C-alpha positions as a Markdown table, in Angstrom:
| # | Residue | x | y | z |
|---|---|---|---|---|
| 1 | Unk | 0.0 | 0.0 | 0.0 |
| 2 | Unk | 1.0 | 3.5 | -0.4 |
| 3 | Unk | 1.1 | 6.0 | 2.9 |
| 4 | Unk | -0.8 | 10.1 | 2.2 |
| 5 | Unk | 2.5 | 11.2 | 2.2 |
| 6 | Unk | 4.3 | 9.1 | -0.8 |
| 7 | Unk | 0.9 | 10.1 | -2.2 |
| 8 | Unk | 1.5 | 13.8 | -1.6 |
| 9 | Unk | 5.3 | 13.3 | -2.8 |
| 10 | Unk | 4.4 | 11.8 | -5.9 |
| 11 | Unk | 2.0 | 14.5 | -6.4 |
| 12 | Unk | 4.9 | 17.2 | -6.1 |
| 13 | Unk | 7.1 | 15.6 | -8.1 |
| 14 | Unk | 5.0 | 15.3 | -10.8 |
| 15 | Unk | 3.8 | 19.5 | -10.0 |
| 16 | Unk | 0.5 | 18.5 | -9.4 |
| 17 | Unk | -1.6 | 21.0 | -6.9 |
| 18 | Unk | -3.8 | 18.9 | -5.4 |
| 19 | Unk | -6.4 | 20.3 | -2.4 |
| 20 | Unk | -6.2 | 17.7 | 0.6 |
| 21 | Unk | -10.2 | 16.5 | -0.1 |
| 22 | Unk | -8.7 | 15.4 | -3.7 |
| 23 | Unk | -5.8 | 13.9 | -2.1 |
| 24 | Unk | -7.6 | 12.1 | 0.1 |
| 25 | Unk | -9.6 | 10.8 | -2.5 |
| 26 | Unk | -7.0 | 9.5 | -4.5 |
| 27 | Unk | -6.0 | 8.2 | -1.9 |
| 28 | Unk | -8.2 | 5.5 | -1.3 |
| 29 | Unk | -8.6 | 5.1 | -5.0 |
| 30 | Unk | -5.2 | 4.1 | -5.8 |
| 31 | Unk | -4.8 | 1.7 | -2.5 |
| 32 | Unk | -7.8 | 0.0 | -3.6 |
| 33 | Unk | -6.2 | -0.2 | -7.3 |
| 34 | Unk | -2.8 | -1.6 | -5.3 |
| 35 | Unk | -4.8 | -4.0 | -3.1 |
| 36 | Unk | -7.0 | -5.5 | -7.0 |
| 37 | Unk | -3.3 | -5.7 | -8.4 |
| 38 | Unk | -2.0 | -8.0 | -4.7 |
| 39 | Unk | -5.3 | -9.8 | -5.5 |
| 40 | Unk | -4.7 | -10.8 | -9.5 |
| 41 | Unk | -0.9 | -11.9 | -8.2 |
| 42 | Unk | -2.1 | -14.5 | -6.0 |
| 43 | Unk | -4.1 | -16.0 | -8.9 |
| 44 | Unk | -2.7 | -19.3 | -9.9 |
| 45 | Unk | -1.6 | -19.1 | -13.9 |
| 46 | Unk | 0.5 | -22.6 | -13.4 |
| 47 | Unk | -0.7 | -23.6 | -17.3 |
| 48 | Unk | -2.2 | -21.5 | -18.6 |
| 49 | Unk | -1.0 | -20.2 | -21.8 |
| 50 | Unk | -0.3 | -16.6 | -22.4 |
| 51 | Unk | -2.9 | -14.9 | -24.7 |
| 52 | Unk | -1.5 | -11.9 | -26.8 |
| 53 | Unk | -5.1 | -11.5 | -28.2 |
| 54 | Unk | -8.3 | -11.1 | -26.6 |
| 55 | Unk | -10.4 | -13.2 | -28.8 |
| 56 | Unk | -9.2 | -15.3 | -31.7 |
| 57 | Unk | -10.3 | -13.3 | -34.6 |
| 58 | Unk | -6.9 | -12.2 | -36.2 |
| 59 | Unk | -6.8 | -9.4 | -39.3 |
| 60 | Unk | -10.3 | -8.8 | -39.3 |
| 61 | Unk | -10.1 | -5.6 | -41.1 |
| 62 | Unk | -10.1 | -5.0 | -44.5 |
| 63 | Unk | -6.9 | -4.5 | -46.4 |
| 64 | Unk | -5.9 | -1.0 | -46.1 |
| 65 | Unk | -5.4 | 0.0 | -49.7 |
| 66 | Unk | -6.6 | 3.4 | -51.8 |
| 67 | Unk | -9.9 | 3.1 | -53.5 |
| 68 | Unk | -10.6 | 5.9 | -56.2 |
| 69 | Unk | -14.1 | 7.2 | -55.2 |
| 70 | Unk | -14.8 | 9.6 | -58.3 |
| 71 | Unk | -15.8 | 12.0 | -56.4 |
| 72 | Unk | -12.5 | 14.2 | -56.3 |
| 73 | Unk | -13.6 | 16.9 | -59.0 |
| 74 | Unk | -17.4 | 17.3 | -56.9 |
| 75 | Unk | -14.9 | 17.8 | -53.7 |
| 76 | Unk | -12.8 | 20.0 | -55.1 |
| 77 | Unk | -15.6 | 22.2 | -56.7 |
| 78 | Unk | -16.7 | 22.2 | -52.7 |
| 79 | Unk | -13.3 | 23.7 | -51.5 |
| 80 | Unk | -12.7 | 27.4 | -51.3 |
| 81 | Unk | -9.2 | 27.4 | -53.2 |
| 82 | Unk | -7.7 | 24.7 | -55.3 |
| 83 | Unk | -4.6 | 24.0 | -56.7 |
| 84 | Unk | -3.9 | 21.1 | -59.2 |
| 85 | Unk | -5.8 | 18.8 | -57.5 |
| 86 | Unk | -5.0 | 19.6 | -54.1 |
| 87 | Unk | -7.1 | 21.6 | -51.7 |
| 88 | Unk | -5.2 | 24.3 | -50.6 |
| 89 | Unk | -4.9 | 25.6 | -47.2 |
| 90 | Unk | -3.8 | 29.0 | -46.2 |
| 91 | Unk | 0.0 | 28.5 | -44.7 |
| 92 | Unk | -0.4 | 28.1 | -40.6 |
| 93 | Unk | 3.7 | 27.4 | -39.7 |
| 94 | Unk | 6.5 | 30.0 | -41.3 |
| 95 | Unk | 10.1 | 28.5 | -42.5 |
| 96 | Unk | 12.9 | 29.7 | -43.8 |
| 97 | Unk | 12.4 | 27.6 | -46.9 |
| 98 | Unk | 8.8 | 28.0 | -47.5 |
């Protein structure tokens, strides 16, 4: 378990401002977290086989490839400024080479 003031350390090391109520709230928050964690590390895995997926459905997306829509001259018409095929955007960060 963790003591209010490793709690209130933590808290200052990370330059958190927390008001005592808060503090104390966390407080029994994260020792009952500490105490579930005890609780899963007495479980006995002697076994069982590590699972690196939650279900056994692997790749059930679709291939991730670029599909031509025919609907790039309709979005373009749509945008306020357009430039061979690219929507142009007004210039938000300055270089030197720009």
């Amino acid at each position: 378990m963790i003591t209010k003031e490793e709690l209130k350390q933590i808290a200052q090391v990370a330059k958190f401002d927390f008001s005592d109520d808060d503090l104390d709230m966390m407080y029994e928050d994260i020792n009952a977290t500490i105490e579930l964690i005890q609780n899963l590390k007495e479980v006995d895995t002697e076994g069982v086989q590590p699972t690196f997926y939650g279900n056994a459905n692997h790749d059930v997306y679709r291939e991730d490839k670029a599909i031509d829509s025919g609907k790039r001259d309709r979005l373009l018409a749509n945008a306020p400024d357009s430039d061979e095929g690219y929507i142009r955007v007004p210039v938000i960060l300055e270089t030197e080479e720009a």
